[in-house]
Coordinates of C-alpha atoms in Angstrom, one line a residue:
X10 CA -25.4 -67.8 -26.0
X11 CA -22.7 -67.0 -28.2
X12 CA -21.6 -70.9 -28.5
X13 CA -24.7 -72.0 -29.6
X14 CA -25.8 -69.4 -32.4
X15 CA -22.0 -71.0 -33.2
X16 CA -22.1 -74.1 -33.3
X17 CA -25.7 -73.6 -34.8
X18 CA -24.0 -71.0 -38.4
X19 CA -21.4 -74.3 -38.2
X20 CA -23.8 -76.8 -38.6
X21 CA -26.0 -74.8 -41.4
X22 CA -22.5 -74.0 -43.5
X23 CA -21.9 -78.2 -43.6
X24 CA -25.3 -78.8 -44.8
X25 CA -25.4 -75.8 -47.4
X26 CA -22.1 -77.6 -48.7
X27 CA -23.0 -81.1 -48.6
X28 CA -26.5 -80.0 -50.4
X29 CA -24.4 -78.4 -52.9
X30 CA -21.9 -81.6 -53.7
X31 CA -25.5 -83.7 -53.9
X32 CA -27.1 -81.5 -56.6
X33 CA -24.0 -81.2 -58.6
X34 CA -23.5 -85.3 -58.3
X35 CA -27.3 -85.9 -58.5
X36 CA -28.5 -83.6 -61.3
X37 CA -24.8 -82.7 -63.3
X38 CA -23.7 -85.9 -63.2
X39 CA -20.3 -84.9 -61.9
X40 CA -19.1 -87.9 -59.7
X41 CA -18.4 -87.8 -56.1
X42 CA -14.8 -86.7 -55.8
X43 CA -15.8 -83.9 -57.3
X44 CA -18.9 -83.2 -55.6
X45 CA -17.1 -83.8 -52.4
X46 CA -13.6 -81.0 -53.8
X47 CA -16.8 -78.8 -54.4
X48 CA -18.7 -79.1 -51.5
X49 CA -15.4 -78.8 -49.0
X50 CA -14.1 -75.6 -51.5
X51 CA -18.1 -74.2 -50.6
X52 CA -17.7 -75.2 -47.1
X53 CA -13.8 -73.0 -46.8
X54 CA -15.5 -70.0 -48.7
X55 CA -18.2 -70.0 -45.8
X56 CA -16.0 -70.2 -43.1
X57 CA -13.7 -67.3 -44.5
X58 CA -16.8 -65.0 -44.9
X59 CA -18.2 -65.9 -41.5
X60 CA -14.7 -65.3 -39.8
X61 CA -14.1 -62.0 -41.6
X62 CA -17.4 -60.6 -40.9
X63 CA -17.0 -61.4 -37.2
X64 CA -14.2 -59.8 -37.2
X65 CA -15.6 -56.6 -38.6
X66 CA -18.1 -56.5 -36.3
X67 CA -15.8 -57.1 -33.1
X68 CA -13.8 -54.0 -34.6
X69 CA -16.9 -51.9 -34.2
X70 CA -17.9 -52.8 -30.6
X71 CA -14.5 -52.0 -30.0
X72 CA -14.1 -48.6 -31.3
X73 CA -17.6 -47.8 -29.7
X74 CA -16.0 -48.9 -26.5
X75 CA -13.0 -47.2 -27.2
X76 CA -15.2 -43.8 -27.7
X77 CA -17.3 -44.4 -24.4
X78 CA -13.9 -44.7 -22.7
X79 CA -12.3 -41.5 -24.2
X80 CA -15.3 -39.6 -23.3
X81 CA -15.1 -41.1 -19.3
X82 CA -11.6 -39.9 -19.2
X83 CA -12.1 -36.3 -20.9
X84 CA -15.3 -35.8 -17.8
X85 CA -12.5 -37.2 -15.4
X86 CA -10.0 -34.2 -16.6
X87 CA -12.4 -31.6 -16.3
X88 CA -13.6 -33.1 -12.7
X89 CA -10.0 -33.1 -11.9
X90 CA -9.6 -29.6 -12.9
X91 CA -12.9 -28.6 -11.1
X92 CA -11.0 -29.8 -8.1
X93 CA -7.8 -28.3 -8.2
X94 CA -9.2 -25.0 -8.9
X95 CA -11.6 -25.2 -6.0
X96 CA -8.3 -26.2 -4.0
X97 CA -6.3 -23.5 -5.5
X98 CA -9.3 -21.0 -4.1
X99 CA -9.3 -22.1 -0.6
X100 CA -5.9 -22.1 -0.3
X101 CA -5.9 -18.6 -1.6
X102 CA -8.8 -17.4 1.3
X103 CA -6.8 -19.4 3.8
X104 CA -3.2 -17.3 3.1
X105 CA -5.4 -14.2 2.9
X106 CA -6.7 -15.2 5.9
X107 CA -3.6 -15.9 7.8
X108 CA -2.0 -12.6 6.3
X109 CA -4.8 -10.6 7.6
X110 CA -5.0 -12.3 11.2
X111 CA -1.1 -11.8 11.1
X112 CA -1.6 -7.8 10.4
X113 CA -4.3 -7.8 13.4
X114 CA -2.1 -9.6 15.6
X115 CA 0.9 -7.5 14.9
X116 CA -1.5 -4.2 15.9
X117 CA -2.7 -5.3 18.9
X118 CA 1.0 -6.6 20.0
X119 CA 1.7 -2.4 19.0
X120 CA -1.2 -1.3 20.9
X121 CA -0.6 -3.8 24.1
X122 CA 3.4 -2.8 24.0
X123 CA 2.1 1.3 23.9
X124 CA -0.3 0.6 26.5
X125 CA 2.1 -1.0 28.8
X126 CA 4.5 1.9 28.9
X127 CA 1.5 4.1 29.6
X128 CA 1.0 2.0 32.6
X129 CA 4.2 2.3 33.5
X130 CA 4.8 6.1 33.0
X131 CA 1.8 6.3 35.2
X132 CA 3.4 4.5 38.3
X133 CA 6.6 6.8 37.6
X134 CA 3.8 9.4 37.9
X135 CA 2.3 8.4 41.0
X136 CA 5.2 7.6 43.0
X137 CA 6.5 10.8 42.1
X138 CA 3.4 12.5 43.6
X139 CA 3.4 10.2 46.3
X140 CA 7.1 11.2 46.8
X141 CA 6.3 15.4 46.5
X142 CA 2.9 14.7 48.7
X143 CA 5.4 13.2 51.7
X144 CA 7.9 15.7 51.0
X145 CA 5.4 18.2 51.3
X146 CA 7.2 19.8 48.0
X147 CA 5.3 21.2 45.6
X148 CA 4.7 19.4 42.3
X149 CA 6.0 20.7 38.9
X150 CA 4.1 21.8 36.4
X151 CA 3.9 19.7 32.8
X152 CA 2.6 22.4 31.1
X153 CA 5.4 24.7 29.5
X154 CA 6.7 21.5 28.1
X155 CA 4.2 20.8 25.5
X156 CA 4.8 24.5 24.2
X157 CA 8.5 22.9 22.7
X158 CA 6.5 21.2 20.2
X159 CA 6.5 22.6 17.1
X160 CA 3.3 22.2 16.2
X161 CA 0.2 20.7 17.4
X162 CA 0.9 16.8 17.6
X163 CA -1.2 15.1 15.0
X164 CA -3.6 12.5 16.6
X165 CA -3.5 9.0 14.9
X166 CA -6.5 7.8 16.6
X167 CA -9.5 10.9 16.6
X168 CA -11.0 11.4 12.8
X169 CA -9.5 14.6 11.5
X170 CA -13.2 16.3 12.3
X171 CA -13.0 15.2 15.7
X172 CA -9.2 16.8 16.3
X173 CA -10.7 20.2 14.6
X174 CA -13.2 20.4 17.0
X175 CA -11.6 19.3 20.6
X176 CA -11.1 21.7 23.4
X177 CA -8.4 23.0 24.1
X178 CA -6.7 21.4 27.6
X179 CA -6.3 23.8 31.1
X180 CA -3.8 26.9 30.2
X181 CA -0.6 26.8 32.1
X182 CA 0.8 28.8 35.1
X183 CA 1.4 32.3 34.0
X184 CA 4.6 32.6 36.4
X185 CA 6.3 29.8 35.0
X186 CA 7.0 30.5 31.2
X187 CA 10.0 32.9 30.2
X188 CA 10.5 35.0 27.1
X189 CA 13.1 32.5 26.1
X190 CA 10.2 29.4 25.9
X191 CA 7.6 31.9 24.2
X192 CA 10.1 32.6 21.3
X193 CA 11.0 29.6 20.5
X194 CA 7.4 28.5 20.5
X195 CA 6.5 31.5 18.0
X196 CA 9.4 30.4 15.6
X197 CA 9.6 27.0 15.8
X198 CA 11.3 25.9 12.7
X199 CA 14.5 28.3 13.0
X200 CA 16.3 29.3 9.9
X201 CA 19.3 27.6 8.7
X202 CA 20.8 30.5 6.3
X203 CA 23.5 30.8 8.9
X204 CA 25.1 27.3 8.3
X205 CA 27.8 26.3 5.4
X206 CA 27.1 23.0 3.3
X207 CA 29.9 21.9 5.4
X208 CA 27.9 22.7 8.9
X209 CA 24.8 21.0 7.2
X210 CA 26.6 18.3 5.9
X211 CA 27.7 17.3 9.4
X212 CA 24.1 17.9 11.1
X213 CA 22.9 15.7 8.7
X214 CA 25.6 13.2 9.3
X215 CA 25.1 13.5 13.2
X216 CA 21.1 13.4 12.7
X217 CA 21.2 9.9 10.9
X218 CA 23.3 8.4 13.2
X219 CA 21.5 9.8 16.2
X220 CA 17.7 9.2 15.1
X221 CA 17.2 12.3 14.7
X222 CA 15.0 12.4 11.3
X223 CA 10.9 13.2 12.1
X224 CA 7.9 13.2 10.4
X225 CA 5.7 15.4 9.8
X226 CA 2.0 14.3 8.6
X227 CA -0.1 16.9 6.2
X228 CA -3.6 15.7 5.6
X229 CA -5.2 15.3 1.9
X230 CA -9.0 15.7 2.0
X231 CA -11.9 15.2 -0.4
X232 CA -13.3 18.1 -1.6
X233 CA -15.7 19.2 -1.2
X234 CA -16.4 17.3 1.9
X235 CA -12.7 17.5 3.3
X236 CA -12.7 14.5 4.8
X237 CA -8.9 13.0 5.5
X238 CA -8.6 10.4 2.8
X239 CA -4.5 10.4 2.6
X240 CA -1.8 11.7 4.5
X241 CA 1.6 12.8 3.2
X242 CA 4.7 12.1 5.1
X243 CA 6.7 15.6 5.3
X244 CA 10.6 14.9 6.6
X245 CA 12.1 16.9 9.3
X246 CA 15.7 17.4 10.5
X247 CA 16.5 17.9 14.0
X248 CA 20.3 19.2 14.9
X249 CA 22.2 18.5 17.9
X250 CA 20.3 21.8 19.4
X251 CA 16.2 20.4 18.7
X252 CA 16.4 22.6 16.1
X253 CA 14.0 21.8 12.7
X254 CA 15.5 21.6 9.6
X255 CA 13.2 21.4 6.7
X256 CA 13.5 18.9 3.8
X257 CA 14.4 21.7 1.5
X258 CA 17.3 22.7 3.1
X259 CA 19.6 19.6 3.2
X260 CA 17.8 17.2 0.2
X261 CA 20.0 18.2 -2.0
X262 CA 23.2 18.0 0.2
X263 CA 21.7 14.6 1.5
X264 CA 21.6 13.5 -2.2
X265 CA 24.8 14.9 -3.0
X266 CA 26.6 13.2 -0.6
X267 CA 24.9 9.5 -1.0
X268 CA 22.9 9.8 2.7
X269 CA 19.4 9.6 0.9
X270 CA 19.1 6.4 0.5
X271 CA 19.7 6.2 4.2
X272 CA 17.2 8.9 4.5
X273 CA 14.7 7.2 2.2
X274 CA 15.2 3.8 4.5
X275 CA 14.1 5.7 7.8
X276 CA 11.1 7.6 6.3
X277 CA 9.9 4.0 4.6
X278 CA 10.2 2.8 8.1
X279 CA 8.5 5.4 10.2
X280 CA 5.5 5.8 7.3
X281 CA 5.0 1.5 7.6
X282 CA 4.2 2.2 11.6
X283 CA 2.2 5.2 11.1
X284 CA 0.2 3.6 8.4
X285 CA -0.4 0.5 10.9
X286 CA -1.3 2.6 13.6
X287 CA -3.7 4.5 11.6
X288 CA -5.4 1.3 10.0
X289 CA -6.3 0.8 13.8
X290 CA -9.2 2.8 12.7
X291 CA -9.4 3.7 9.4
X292 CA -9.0 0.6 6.9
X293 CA -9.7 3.0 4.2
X294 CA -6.7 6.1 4.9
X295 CA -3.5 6.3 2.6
X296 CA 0.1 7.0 3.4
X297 CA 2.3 8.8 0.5
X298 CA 6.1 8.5 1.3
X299 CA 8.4 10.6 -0.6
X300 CA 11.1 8.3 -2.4
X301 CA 14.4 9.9 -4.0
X302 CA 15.4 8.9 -7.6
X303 CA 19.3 8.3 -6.7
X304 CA 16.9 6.0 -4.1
X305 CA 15.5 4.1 -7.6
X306 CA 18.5 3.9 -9.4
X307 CA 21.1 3.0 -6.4
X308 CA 21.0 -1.4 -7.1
X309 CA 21.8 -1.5 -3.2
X310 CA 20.1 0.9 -1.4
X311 CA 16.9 0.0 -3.6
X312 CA 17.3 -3.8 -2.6
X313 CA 16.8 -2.4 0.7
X314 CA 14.0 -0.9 -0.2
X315 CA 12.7 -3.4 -1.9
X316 CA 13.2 -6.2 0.6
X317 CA 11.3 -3.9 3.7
X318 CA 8.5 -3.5 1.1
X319 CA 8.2 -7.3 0.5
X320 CA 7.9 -8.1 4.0
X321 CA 5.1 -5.1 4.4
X322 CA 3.9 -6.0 1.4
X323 CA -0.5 -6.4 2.8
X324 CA 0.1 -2.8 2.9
X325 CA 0.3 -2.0 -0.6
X326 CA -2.9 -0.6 -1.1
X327 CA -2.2 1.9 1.3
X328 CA 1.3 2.7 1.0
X329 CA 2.0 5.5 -2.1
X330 CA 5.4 5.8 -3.4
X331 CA 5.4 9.5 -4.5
X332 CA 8.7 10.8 -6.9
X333 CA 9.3 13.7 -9.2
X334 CA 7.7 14.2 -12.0
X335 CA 11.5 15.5 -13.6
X336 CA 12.4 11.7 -12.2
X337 CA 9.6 10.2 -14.0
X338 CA 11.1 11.9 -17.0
X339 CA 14.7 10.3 -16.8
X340 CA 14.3 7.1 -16.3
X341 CA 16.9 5.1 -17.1
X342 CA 16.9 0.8 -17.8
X343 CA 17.8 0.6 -13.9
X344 CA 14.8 3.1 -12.6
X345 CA 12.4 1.2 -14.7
X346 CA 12.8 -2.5 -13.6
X347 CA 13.1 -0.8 -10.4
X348 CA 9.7 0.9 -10.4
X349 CA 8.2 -2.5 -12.5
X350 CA 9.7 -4.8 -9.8
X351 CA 7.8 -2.0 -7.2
X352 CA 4.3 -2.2 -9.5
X353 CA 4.3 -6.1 -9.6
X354 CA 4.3 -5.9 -5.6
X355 CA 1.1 -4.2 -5.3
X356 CA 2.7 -0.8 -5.1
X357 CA 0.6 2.5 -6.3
X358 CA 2.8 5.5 -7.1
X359 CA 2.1 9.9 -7.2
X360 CA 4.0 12.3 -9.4
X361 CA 4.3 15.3 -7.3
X362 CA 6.9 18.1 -8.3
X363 CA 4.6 18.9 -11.3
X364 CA 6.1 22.3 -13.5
X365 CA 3.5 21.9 -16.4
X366 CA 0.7 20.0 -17.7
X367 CA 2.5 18.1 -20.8
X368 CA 1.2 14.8 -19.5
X369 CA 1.1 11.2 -20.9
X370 CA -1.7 9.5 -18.6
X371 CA -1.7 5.9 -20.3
X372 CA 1.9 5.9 -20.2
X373 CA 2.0 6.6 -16.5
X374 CA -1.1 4.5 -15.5
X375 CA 1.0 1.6 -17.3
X376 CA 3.4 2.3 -15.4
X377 CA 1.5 2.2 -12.3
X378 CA 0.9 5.9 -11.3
X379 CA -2.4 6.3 -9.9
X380 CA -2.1 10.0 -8.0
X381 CA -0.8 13.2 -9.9
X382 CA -0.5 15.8 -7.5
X383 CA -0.1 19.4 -9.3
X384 CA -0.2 23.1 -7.5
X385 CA -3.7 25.1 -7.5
X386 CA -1.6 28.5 -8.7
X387 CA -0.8 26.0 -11.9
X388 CA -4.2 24.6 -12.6
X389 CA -5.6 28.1 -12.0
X390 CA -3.4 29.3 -14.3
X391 CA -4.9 31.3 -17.6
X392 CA -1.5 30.7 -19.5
X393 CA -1.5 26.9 -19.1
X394 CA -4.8 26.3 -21.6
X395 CA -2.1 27.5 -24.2
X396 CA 0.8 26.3 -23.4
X397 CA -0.4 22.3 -22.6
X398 CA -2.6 20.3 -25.1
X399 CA -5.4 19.6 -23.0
X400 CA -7.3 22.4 -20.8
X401 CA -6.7 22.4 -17.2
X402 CA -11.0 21.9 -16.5
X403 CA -10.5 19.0 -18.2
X404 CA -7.5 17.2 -17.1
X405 CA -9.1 15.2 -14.1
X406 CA -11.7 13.8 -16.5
X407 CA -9.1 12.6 -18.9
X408 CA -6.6 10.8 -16.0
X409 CA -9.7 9.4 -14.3
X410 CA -10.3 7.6 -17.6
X411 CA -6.7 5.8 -16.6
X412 CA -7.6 5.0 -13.4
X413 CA -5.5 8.5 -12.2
X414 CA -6.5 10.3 -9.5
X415 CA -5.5 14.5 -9.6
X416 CA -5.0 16.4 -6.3
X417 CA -4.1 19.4 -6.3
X418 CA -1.5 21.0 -3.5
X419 CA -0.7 24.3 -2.0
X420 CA -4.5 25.3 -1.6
X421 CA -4.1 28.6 1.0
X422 CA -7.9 30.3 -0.1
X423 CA -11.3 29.4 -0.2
X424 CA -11.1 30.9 -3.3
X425 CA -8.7 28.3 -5.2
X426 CA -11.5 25.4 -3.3
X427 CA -14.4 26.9 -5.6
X428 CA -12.1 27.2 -8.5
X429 CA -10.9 23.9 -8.2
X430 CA -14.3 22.2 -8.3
X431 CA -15.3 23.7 -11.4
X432 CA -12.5 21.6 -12.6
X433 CA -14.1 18.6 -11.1
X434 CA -11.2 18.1 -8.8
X435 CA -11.5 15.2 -6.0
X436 CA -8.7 15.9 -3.6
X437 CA -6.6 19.1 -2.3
X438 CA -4.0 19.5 -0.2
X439 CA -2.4 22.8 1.3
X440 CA -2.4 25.0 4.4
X441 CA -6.1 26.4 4.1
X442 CA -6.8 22.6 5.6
X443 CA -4.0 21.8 7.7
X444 CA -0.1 22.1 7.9
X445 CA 2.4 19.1 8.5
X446 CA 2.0 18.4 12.1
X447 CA 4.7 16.3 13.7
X448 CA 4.0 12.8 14.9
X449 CA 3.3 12.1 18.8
X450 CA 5.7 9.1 19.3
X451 CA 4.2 5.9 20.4
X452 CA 5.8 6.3 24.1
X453 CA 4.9 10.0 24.5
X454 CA 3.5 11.1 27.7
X455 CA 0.7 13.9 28.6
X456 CA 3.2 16.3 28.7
X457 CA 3.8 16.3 25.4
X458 CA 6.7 13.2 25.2
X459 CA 9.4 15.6 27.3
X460 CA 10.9 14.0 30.3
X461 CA 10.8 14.8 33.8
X462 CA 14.3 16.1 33.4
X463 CA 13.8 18.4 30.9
X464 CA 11.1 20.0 32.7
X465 CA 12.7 20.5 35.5
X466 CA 15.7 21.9 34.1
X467 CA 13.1 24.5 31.7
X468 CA 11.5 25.4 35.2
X469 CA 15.0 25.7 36.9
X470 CA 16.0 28.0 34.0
X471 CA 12.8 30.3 34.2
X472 CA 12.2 30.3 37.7
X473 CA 14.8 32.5 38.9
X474 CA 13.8 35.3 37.0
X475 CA 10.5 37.5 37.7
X476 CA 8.5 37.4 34.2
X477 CA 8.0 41.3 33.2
X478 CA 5.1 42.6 31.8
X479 CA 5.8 41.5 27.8
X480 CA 6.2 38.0 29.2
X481 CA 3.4 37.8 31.0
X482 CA 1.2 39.2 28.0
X483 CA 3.2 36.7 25.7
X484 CA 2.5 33.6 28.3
X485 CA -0.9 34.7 28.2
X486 CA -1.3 34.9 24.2
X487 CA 0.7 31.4 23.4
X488 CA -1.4 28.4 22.6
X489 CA -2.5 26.3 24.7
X490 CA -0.8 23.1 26.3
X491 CA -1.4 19.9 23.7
X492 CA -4.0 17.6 24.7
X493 CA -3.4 14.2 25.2
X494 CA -4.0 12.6 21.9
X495 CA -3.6 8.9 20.4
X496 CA -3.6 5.8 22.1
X497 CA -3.1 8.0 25.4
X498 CA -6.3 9.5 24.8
X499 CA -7.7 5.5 24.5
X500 CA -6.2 4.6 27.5
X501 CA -7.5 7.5 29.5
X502 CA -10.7 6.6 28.4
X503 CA -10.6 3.1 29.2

């Protein structure tokens, strides 16, 4: 088609210029070399015009094209980019995916391991019966053993309400106990006023090397409901005599004398398996471990740190970092890329420690502090709406506009609870709910984790002598052996 309407503008553009030669020889008498010079200079003027305006015209369908193409490669990009971010997406689901199955498969490993020594504690068990029963010996009584604890062991796998209202297990024998066993169940944290730094210094020494550190779990409820929501990880010492030594005594030795970050490393530790334990059953319960500042600012012990928390790092949400609020106060440049480097892993952080309400909430929610824990006696206080800028009634309203959460600790009255939620307060902590209860450890038996051995050698001990009258009352007035609690209690009721 295109040849023809060619050759066809061809043809016309000769005869226009031969017509044109003709009437200039026919009618202005101008002879035929002339005609002919004008009819061929005609003829080169129409081909020029022709070829320029084709030309013109090619240069349009090709910038249309040009356009059409442009546009097809700007709907590719954005297809392109459709697609990667879809990828992007299901790659993210399928690493969450894997992280949680990971988490789920490490717990049930825990619980299968923890099952397995129950199993085999019970065979010890029963082929020790069987042994007494063909003996025709009498068997020993578990019972004065679980006295040695402390306190009541706390239960990782009951709901706080369900622990509050269990009863209480068979009493022991009256004839076994001694006055010995019923003191050191009244007083079981003994004072350490007796011992020298030096003394201390080494039972801390021996107690780190040994394993010797414990924790102690101290529930934080929602008020008013108190229902566990957190639980704060209280450290214990034990000496070389099973004697508790609280944090308060040998903190600031341990600090001192550059242990703490030693310290700090076992706590993280033991709070990371009592978190997972307790995620068992509760996806929704918190853990707040106590962190040092020599902790933050040491570059190696804080590496650590910081490396254990990058392998645990699914979980941040439920790990709290709690420090001082006087450490808050003095950071240095080393504490805060510390604490940034801790905030860009997912990490939530408390201010506990507080000594007055002089607080800068944007500053610490930027920083990544999402739980201010401050004493009742202080919130309560009349002098404190003088001495901060903001009233104490209204200082949970103004951090929960920063994303802070305020609990307030050391509640020992009902009074202080009705106080308290006049102030809109969400959370408490203290005695009037529960004190630190040390940990049942994973392998712990019915009778309270204490070997055979040791109750033999209690019973060899008391056995001997006749119990008098005052021991006999005492035996009678001292609480109750524990109950079997955690994954003992699961495995009994399996």
């Amino acid at each position: 088609m295109i040849r023809i309407s060619t050759i066809f503008i061809a043809i016309c553009m000769v005869l226009v210029a031969a017509s044109l030669g003709l009437v200039l020889y026919a009618v202005a008498g101008i002879s035929g070399t002339e005609s002919a010079i004008v009819a061929l200079t005609a003829l080169t003027f129409l081909i020029l015009y022709n070829a320029v305006s084709m030309r013109l015209r090619d240069r349009s369908d090709v910038g249309g094209q040009i356009a059409d193409l442009s546009r097809g490669t700007a709907d590719l990009a954005r297809q392109v980019a459709e697609f990667g971010r879809r990828l992007a997406a299901i790659e993210g689901r399928i690493a969450s995916s894997n992280s949680t199955n990971s988490d789920r498969i490490q717990s049930v490993v825990g619980e299968i391991n923890e099952l397995g020594g129950l199993v085999r504690q019970l065979a010890t068990t029963v082929s020790t019966h069987e042994d007494l029963l063909a003996g025709n010996a009498p068997a020993p009584a578990p019972a004065p053993i679980a006295r040695l604890e402390p306190e009541a062991p706390i239960d990782l796998i009951a709901p706080f309400e369900e622990r509050s209202a269990a009863p209480p297990p068979l009493p022991a024998p009256p004839s076994r106990p001694a006055p010995a066993i019923q003191t050191q169940a009244a007083n079981p944290v003994p004072a350490v006023n007796g011992r020298n730094q030096t003394q201390l210094l080494a039972a801390l020494r021996n107690a780190i090397d040994e394993n010797r550190i414990d924790i102690f779990l101290q529930p934080m409820v929602t008020l008013p409901q108190r229902k566990v929501r957190f639980y704060e990880a209280v450290t214990r010492l034990r000496d070389e005599r099973d004697q508790l030594i609280a944090a308060e005594e040998f903190i600031s030795i341990a600090e001192a004398s550059g242990l703490i970050g030693r310290i700090d490393n076992m706590v993280m530790l033991r709070c990371v398996q009592v978190l997972r334990r307790l995620m068992v059953r509760n996806k929704d319960v918190g853990v707040f471990c106590n962190v040092a500042a020599s902790t933050l600012g040491n570059s190696t012990t804080f590496a650590q740190c910081l490396d254990f928390l990058e392998a645990n790092r699914a979980l941040a949400p439920s790990l709290v970092l709690e420090f001082k609020q006087s450490t808050f106060r003095n950071l240095g440049p080393a504490e805060t890329e510390n604490l940034a480097a801790l905030a860009q892993r997912g990490f939530r952080f408390s201010i506990d420690h507080v000594t007055d309400l002089r607080i800068e909430p944007r500053e610490l929610a930027d920083r990544g502090v999402r739980f201010i824990k401050v004493p009742a006696t202080l919130l309560l206080d009349p002098r404190q709406a003088s001495a901060s800028d903001i009233h104490p009634s209204d200082l949970s309203d103004l951090l929960g506009r920063f994303g802070i959460d305020l609990i307030a600790e050391r509640i020992e009255g009902e009074r202080a609870v009705v106080d308290l939620l006049d102030y809109d307060v969400r959370f408490g902590q203290g005695f009037l709910f529960a004190p630190p209860r040390p940990l049942r450890p994973e392998g712990a038996s019915a009778t309270g984790g204490a070997s055979p051995n040791q109750a033999q050698d209690i019973q060899g001990s008391n056995g001997s002598a006749p119990p008098s009258q005052g021991a006999t009352s005492g035996a009678t007035s001292a609480p109750p052996a524990q109950r079997i609690t955690g994954n003992a209690a699961l495995a009994r009721r399996i």
